[in-house]
Short mmCIF file of C-alpha atoms in Angstrom, two decimals:
data_model
loop_
_atom_site.label_atom_id
_atom_site.label_comp_id
_atom_site.label_asym_id
_atom_site.label_seq_id
_atom_site.Cartn_x
_atom_site.Cartn_y
_atom_site.Cartn_z
CA MET A 1 -0.05 0.01 -0.05
CA GLY A 2 2.39 2.99 -1.30
CA ALA A 3 1.26 6.49 -0.44
CA GLU A 4 0.41 7.23 -4.36
CA GLU A 5 -2.47 4.85 -3.82
CA ILE A 6 -4.19 7.47 -1.75
CA ASP A 7 -6.58 8.64 -4.03
CA ASN A 8 -6.91 12.50 -3.64
CA GLY A 9 -9.41 13.44 -6.42
CA SER A 10 -8.89 14.11 -9.98
CA VAL A 11 -5.33 16.57 -8.83
CA ASP A 12 -2.39 15.78 -6.94
CA VAL A 13 -3.05 17.32 -3.07
CA GLU A 14 0.13 17.59 -2.41
CA GLU A 15 0.59 20.03 -5.48
CA SER A 16 -1.99 21.33 -5.39
CA VAL A 17 -2.33 22.42 -1.92
CA GLY A 18 1.49 22.45 -1.30
CA ASN A 19 3.77 25.58 -0.41
CA GLY A 20 2.55 28.77 -2.65
CA ASP A 21 5.27 30.37 -1.41
CA GLY A 22 8.45 27.93 -1.98
CA ASN A 23 8.75 27.09 1.49
CA THR A 24 10.33 23.60 1.90
CA GLU A 25 8.33 22.92 4.79
CA SER A 26 6.46 19.55 4.64
CA TYR A 27 3.31 20.64 5.72
CA GLN A 28 1.53 24.17 6.39
CA LEU A 29 1.09 26.27 9.66
CA SER A 30 -1.75 28.02 10.77
CA THR A 31 -2.48 30.28 14.04
CA LEU A 32 -6.59 29.89 13.22
CA SER A 33 -8.43 27.19 15.29
CA VAL A 34 -12.17 25.99 14.70
CA ASP A 35 -14.77 25.84 17.56
CA HIS A 36 -15.50 22.28 18.08
CA TYR A 37 -19.26 22.97 19.76
CA LEU A 38 -20.12 25.00 16.78
CA PRO A 39 -23.17 23.25 14.77
CA LEU A 40 -21.83 22.47 10.90
CA PRO A 41 -23.51 25.70 9.42
CA ALA A 42 -21.84 27.80 11.64
CA MET A 43 -18.58 25.75 11.51
CA ILE A 44 -18.30 25.99 7.83
CA PRO A 45 -16.92 29.62 7.01
CA ARG A 46 -13.98 28.67 9.48
CA ILE A 47 -13.45 26.06 7.95
CA ILE A 48 -13.45 28.00 4.87
CA GLU A 49 -11.15 30.59 6.23
CA LEU A 50 -8.65 28.03 7.53
CA CYS A 51 -8.28 26.12 4.42
CA LYS A 52 -7.51 29.81 2.87
CA ASP A 53 -4.98 30.78 5.49
CA LEU A 54 -3.47 27.25 5.30
CA PHE A 55 -3.06 27.03 1.20
CA LYS A 56 -2.29 30.36 -0.32
CA GLN A 57 -3.78 29.43 -3.63
CA TRP A 58 -6.93 28.94 -2.70
CA SER A 59 -7.38 32.17 -0.71
CA GLU A 60 -8.72 33.97 -3.93
CA VAL A 61 -10.93 30.88 -4.91
CA ASP A 62 -14.93 32.29 -4.10
CA ASP A 63 -16.36 30.57 -1.20
CA SER A 64 -19.18 29.37 -2.99
CA ARG A 65 -16.65 26.72 -4.68
CA PHE A 66 -16.03 25.24 -0.97
CA SER A 67 -18.00 22.14 0.22
CA VAL A 68 -17.68 21.00 3.85
CA GLU A 69 -19.65 17.95 5.04
CA MET A 70 -18.98 15.99 8.37
CA VAL A 71 -17.45 12.57 7.67
CA SER A 72 -17.50 11.67 11.49
CA GLY A 73 -18.17 12.62 15.19
CA GLY A 74 -16.46 9.81 17.09
CA ILE A 75 -15.57 9.96 20.88
CA THR A 76 -12.34 12.38 20.54
CA ASN A 77 -12.25 13.76 17.10
CA GLN A 78 -14.24 15.12 14.65
CA LEU A 79 -13.47 14.87 10.93
CA LEU A 80 -14.82 17.23 7.96
CA LYS A 81 -14.32 16.39 4.04
CA VAL A 82 -13.29 19.70 2.39
CA THR A 83 -13.80 19.67 -1.25
CA VAL A 84 -12.84 22.61 -3.43
CA GLU A 85 -13.87 23.69 -7.30
CA GLU A 86 -10.61 25.06 -8.72
CA GLU A 87 -10.04 27.46 -11.45
CA ASN A 88 -9.35 24.87 -13.54
CA GLY A 89 -12.32 23.16 -13.36
CA SER A 90 -10.94 20.46 -11.04
CA ASN A 91 -12.07 19.08 -7.57
CA VAL A 92 -9.31 18.73 -5.05
CA SER A 93 -10.86 16.52 -1.67
CA ILE A 94 -9.03 17.23 1.72
CA THR A 95 -9.88 16.09 5.19
CA VAL A 96 -10.06 18.34 8.32
CA ARG A 97 -9.50 17.01 11.70
CA LEU A 98 -10.46 18.59 14.96
CA TYR A 99 -8.88 17.70 18.38
CA GLY A 100 -10.95 16.52 20.74
CA PRO A 101 -11.14 19.22 23.23
CA ASN A 102 -9.13 18.70 26.20
CA THR A 103 -7.16 15.45 24.14
CA ASP A 104 -3.98 16.94 24.70
CA TYR A 105 -4.14 15.90 28.10
CA VAL A 106 -3.16 12.38 26.87
CA ILE A 107 -2.16 12.50 23.78
CA ASN A 108 1.19 13.53 22.83
CA ARG A 109 0.80 15.76 19.49
CA ASP A 110 4.37 16.53 18.91
CA ARG A 111 5.23 12.86 18.57
CA GLU A 112 2.09 12.06 16.52
CA LEU A 113 3.17 14.68 14.07
CA GLN A 114 6.69 13.24 13.76
CA ALA A 115 5.31 9.92 13.32
CA ILE A 116 2.68 10.78 10.55
CA LYS A 117 5.57 11.85 7.83
CA TYR A 118 7.37 8.38 8.62
CA LEU A 119 4.78 6.29 7.92
CA SER A 120 2.87 8.47 5.60
CA ASP A 121 6.42 7.76 3.45
CA ALA A 122 5.98 4.16 4.67
CA GLY A 123 2.31 4.00 2.67
CA PHE A 124 0.00 4.27 6.01
CA GLY A 125 -2.61 6.50 6.51
CA ALA A 126 -3.42 9.90 4.76
CA GLU A 127 -0.50 12.50 3.75
CA LEU A 128 -0.46 15.06 6.18
CA LEU A 129 -0.88 18.56 4.88
CA GLY A 130 -1.18 21.38 7.33
CA VAL A 131 -1.88 21.82 11.21
CA PHE A 132 -3.60 24.44 12.84
CA LYS A 133 -4.35 25.31 16.18
CA ASN A 134 -6.55 22.75 17.27
CA GLY A 135 -6.47 20.10 14.53
CA MET A 136 -4.86 18.82 11.25
CA VAL A 137 -5.34 18.71 7.37
CA GLN A 138 -4.53 15.55 5.24
CA SER A 139 -5.31 14.01 2.20
CA PHE A 140 -8.75 12.40 1.64
CA ILE A 141 -9.11 8.88 1.46
CA HIS A 142 -11.64 7.14 -0.64
CA ALA A 143 -12.86 4.11 1.70
CA ARG A 144 -15.39 3.43 3.97
CA THR A 145 -14.58 2.97 7.86
CA LEU A 146 -14.90 -0.35 9.09
CA GLU A 147 -17.33 -1.46 11.59
CA PRO A 148 -16.42 -4.22 14.47
CA SER A 149 -18.22 -6.75 12.54
CA ASP A 150 -16.10 -6.35 9.42
CA ILE A 151 -12.55 -6.90 11.13
CA ARG A 152 -13.99 -10.37 12.29
CA LYS A 153 -14.27 -11.47 8.98
CA PRO A 154 -11.67 -13.98 8.07
CA GLU A 155 -10.39 -12.25 4.75
CA LEU A 156 -10.32 -8.86 6.38
CA ALA A 157 -8.47 -9.95 9.62
CA ALA A 158 -5.90 -11.97 7.48
CA GLU A 159 -5.24 -8.62 5.45
CA ILE A 160 -5.57 -6.55 8.75
CA ALA A 161 -2.65 -9.21 10.32
CA LYS A 162 -0.50 -8.44 6.94
CA GLN A 163 -0.63 -4.65 7.28
CA LEU A 164 -0.40 -4.58 10.82
CA ASN A 165 3.49 -6.91 10.30
CA LYS A 166 4.39 -4.41 8.09
CA PHE A 167 3.35 -1.19 10.21
CA HIS A 168 5.45 -3.07 12.86
CA LYS A 169 8.29 -2.95 10.39
CA VAL A 170 8.53 1.26 9.95
CA TYR A 171 11.23 2.79 11.71
CA ILE A 172 10.71 6.19 13.68
CA PRO A 173 13.13 8.71 14.67
CA GLY A 174 13.82 8.97 18.56
CA SER A 175 13.45 6.69 21.27
CA THR A 176 12.73 3.72 20.73
CA GLU A 177 11.84 2.71 24.47
CA PRO A 178 8.00 1.07 24.76
CA GLN A 179 5.80 3.74 26.38
CA LEU A 180 3.17 1.57 27.67
CA TRP A 181 3.69 1.19 31.33
CA ASN A 182 4.91 5.00 31.12
CA GLU A 183 1.21 5.89 29.68
CA ILE A 184 -0.56 3.71 31.73
CA LEU A 185 1.11 5.27 35.21
CA LYS A 186 0.86 8.55 34.03
CA CYS A 187 -2.88 7.80 32.94
CA TYR A 188 -3.37 6.29 36.90
CA GLY A 189 -1.41 9.72 38.17
CA LYS A 190 -4.37 11.77 36.36
CA ALA A 191 -7.13 9.72 36.69
CA SER A 192 -6.84 9.01 40.54
CA ALA A 193 -6.49 12.64 41.49
CA LEU A 194 -9.47 13.48 39.48
CA GLN A 195 -12.24 15.90 41.08
CA PHE A 196 -16.02 15.81 39.44
CA ASP A 197 -18.08 18.84 39.86
CA ASP A 198 -20.99 16.62 39.02
CA THR A 199 -21.95 15.09 42.60
CA GLU A 200 -23.64 11.95 40.93
CA LYS A 201 -20.42 11.54 39.13
CA GLN A 202 -18.12 12.36 42.18
CA CYS A 203 -20.21 9.60 44.19
CA ILE A 204 -19.45 7.01 41.58
CA PHE A 205 -15.78 8.19 41.49
CA ASP A 206 -15.33 7.83 44.94
CA SER A 207 -16.24 3.90 44.93
CA ILE A 208 -13.09 3.16 42.96
CA SER A 209 -10.45 1.90 44.61
CA PHE A 210 -7.04 3.44 43.03
CA THR A 211 -5.02 1.31 45.45
CA GLU A 212 -6.48 -2.25 43.88
CA ILE A 213 -5.99 -0.55 40.66
CA HIS A 214 -2.21 0.13 41.31
CA ASN A 215 -1.84 -3.08 42.50
CA GLU A 216 -3.16 -4.83 39.56
CA ILE A 217 -0.93 -2.26 37.20
CA LEU A 218 2.07 -3.35 39.26
CA GLU A 219 1.39 -7.12 38.35
CA ILE A 220 0.86 -7.03 35.09
CA LYS A 221 3.61 -5.40 34.62
CA GLU A 222 5.77 -7.88 36.31
CA LEU A 223 4.06 -10.53 34.18
CA THR A 224 4.19 -8.89 31.06
CA SER A 225 8.02 -8.45 31.60
CA LEU A 226 8.74 -12.04 31.32
CA LEU A 227 7.33 -12.58 28.29
CA ASP A 228 10.10 -11.11 26.27
CA ALA A 229 7.71 -9.15 24.08
CA PRO A 230 9.25 -7.48 21.00
CA VAL A 231 9.17 -3.67 21.09
CA VAL A 232 8.22 -2.25 17.75
CA PHE A 233 6.04 1.17 16.30
CA SER A 234 2.83 0.43 17.30
CA HIS A 235 -0.73 2.25 16.56
CA ASN A 236 -2.20 1.47 20.19
CA ASP A 237 -5.62 2.43 18.98
CA LEU A 238 -6.33 -0.21 15.96
CA LEU A 239 -10.15 -0.23 16.91
CA SER A 240 -12.63 -0.51 13.35
CA GLY A 241 -12.78 3.29 13.27
CA ASN A 242 -9.05 3.38 12.33
CA LEU A 243 -9.34 1.13 9.84
CA MET A 244 -10.81 2.12 6.21
CA LEU A 245 -11.08 -0.10 3.40
CA ASN A 246 -11.50 0.56 -0.30
CA GLU A 247 -13.25 -2.25 -1.76
CA GLU A 248 -13.28 -1.54 -5.38
CA GLU A 249 -9.75 -1.44 -5.06
CA GLU A 250 -9.29 -3.76 -2.18
CA ARG A 251 -7.37 -1.41 -0.36
CA LEU A 252 -7.17 -1.06 3.53
CA TYR A 253 -5.63 2.09 5.41
CA PHE A 254 -4.62 2.16 9.02
CA ILE A 255 -5.37 5.76 10.06
CA ASP A 256 -5.13 8.34 13.13
CA PHE A 257 -1.88 7.63 14.77
CA GLU A 258 -2.57 9.78 17.70
CA TYR A 259 -1.62 7.30 20.11
CA GLY A 260 1.23 5.86 18.06
CA SER A 261 4.48 5.31 19.96
CA TYR A 262 7.20 2.36 20.68
CA ASN A 263 5.26 -0.40 22.13
CA TYR A 264 4.97 -3.99 23.03
CA ARG A 265 3.74 -6.11 20.09
CA GLY A 266 1.75 -7.76 22.36
CA PHE A 267 0.11 -4.96 23.27
CA ASP A 268 -1.37 -3.50 19.70
CA ILE A 269 -2.43 -7.18 18.96
CA GLY A 270 -4.36 -7.84 22.14
CA ASN A 271 -5.52 -3.90 22.41
CA HIS A 272 -6.87 -4.85 18.57
CA PHE A 273 -8.42 -8.18 19.50
CA ASN A 274 -10.65 -5.91 22.42
CA GLU A 275 -11.85 -3.51 20.01
CA TYR A 276 -13.53 -6.36 18.29
CA ALA A 277 -16.24 -5.71 21.04
CA GLY A 278 -16.47 -1.82 19.75
CA TYR A 279 -17.63 0.97 21.66
CA ASP A 280 -20.41 -1.18 22.91
CA CYS A 281 -18.03 -3.61 24.98
CA ASP A 282 -19.78 -6.55 23.85
CA PHE A 283 -16.84 -8.92 24.57
CA SER A 284 -19.05 -12.11 23.33
CA CYS A 285 -17.34 -10.80 20.04
CA TYR A 286 -13.87 -10.90 21.38
CA PRO A 287 -11.99 -13.60 18.79
CA SER A 288 -11.81 -17.20 19.90
CA LYS A 289 -8.73 -19.11 20.03
CA GLU A 290 -9.29 -20.27 16.49
CA GLU A 291 -9.58 -16.58 15.24
CA GLN A 292 -6.50 -15.47 16.74
CA TYR A 293 -4.15 -17.93 15.11
CA HIS A 294 -5.64 -17.72 12.11
CA PHE A 295 -4.64 -13.45 12.38
CA PHE A 296 -1.34 -14.59 13.71
CA ARG A 297 -0.51 -16.93 10.86
CA HIS A 298 -1.18 -13.82 8.57
CA TYR A 299 1.23 -11.52 10.96
CA LEU A 300 3.55 -13.78 11.42
CA GLN A 301 4.11 -15.12 7.90
CA PRO A 302 1.99 -12.97 5.75
CA GLU A 303 3.02 -14.74 2.47
CA GLU A 304 3.17 -18.42 3.57
CA PRO A 305 0.72 -18.49 6.67
CA ASP A 306 0.28 -21.79 6.89
CA GLU A 307 3.89 -22.37 7.64
CA VAL A 308 3.86 -20.98 10.95
CA SER A 309 4.81 -23.26 13.40
CA GLN A 310 2.32 -24.66 16.37
CA GLU A 311 4.79 -23.68 18.99
CA ASP A 312 5.17 -20.16 17.34
CA LEU A 313 1.30 -19.66 17.31
CA GLU A 314 1.07 -20.56 20.97
CA ALA A 315 3.75 -18.15 22.29
CA LEU A 316 2.12 -15.10 20.57
CA TYR A 317 -1.42 -16.48 21.87
CA VAL A 318 0.15 -15.97 25.18
CA GLU A 319 1.72 -12.87 24.66
CA SER A 320 -0.71 -10.84 22.99
CA ASN A 321 -3.75 -12.04 25.48
CA THR A 322 -1.47 -11.49 28.36
CA PHE A 323 -1.09 -7.60 27.21
CA MET A 324 -5.22 -7.86 26.33
CA LEU A 325 -5.08 -7.75 30.19
CA ALA A 326 -2.79 -4.17 30.29
CA SER A 327 -5.07 -3.06 27.31
CA HIS A 328 -8.03 -2.94 29.23
CA LEU A 329 -6.56 -1.17 32.22
CA TYR A 330 -5.10 1.62 30.09
CA TRP A 331 -8.15 2.59 28.74
CA ALA A 332 -10.23 2.04 31.64
CA LEU A 333 -7.97 4.75 33.26
CA TRP A 334 -8.61 6.90 29.65
CA ALA A 335 -12.09 6.92 30.23
CA LEU A 336 -11.68 8.44 33.76
CA ILE A 337 -10.17 11.15 32.57
CA GLN A 338 -12.23 11.64 29.32
CA ALA A 339 -15.34 11.69 31.93
CA ARG A 340 -13.85 14.68 33.55
CA MET A 341 -12.38 16.36 30.71
CA SER A 342 -14.24 15.59 27.61
CA PRO A 343 -17.27 17.51 26.71
CA ILE A 344 -18.87 14.76 23.97
CA ASP A 345 -22.10 13.08 25.03
CA PHE A 346 -20.79 9.64 25.66
CA ASP A 347 -20.90 7.75 29.03
CA TYR A 348 -16.82 7.43 30.23
CA LEU A 349 -17.67 6.11 33.72
CA ARG A 350 -19.79 3.23 32.50
CA TYR A 351 -16.86 2.44 29.87
CA PHE A 352 -14.68 2.66 32.81
CA PHE A 353 -16.38 0.15 34.36
CA LEU A 354 -17.42 -2.26 31.44
CA ARG A 355 -13.25 -2.22 31.06
CA TYR A 356 -12.16 -2.60 34.25
CA ASN A 357 -14.84 -5.66 35.27
CA GLU A 358 -13.93 -7.54 31.57
CA TYR A 359 -10.63 -7.15 32.98
CA LYS A 360 -11.27 -8.51 36.17
CA LYS A 361 -13.22 -11.03 34.55
CA ASN A 362 -10.07 -12.64 32.43
CA LYS A 363 -7.53 -11.94 34.50
CA GLU A 364 -7.07 -15.15 36.28
CA LYS A 365 -7.72 -17.14 33.16
CA TYR A 366 -4.75 -15.52 31.04
CA CYS A 367 -2.47 -14.82 33.83
CA SER A 368 -2.15 -18.49 34.92
CA LEU A 369 -1.52 -19.15 31.31
CA ALA A 370 1.63 -16.69 31.07
CA ARG A 371 2.49 -18.43 34.42
CA SER A 372 2.20 -21.81 32.92
CA PHE A 373 3.70 -21.04 29.55
CA LEU A 374 6.69 -19.11 31.24
CA ALA A 375 7.26 -22.36 33.78
CA GLN A 376 7.95 -24.44 30.42
#
């Protein structure tokens, strides 16, 4: 999946909206911001102003030649598609991503921007075209966003595994130290110190034992350290909403690398398996051992999946399902922070309990499995 395969309309977007002033900067910068809370009709003039500020060759284009539509409104970011009819009659589409309010509290934006360049060069995601005060502009991918039910399909699961194998081979300059436990402990520190204005939410929050959670973190940290899992540049948020498919061309895209960092291979895979459940947390959809082995075969040996040994399958099964527990701990703590910080209408406190309870439900099974494996 090369970067040139991203369909940006009939005109090359990089050439069309690139540096009109000869600047060699790889993307444009603007000090403008777009109010996340505005309804779309009120947001459109601000989006057009932003595009004209970022891309100078559009500065004189009449506003009527811009069309703006909402692509999605997830539980963190908002995505908008902007299409511009240029003077030569060509249509160019780009994606404007508005960061969710207060997401910088848990996301390292500098790390994200650095990773996007290298991942885009390696053929992943959309090209970064511009950055503004509370978001970024990227090339538009003509593809549909996957649903949780899609990623369970054997053919798609195999393709996701193959692409993840390639993704994990991309080198991103900087520290290659795994960030999992730094991030979990950072989230723990922030989550445990929260105070809610809402009395009911504060009461629910007060029922949580952070001493218990801290002990769980230390226990899983110690156990996973014994597994000697490879450290790779990981997506860390490979849910269905961050996977796109162009069905005509049969091309799969990974998008949104805001949680990307060097991390343990097993975490990226185990976290992906947790996402079979979707935001509704229907954990009956968690992949069976047989489904996981299907994924592992295409991940470990994309060209010869049937040649993967039983020993390698078992080892990756233990690794992924032990780190799956860490995934529940991370997103449970993340949800507590969002419950306090995010204005988005989503029941984050309920999400915390769904993830933490699923962790407790599965802990003994997979910890015992890991200890038995390590004892061999």
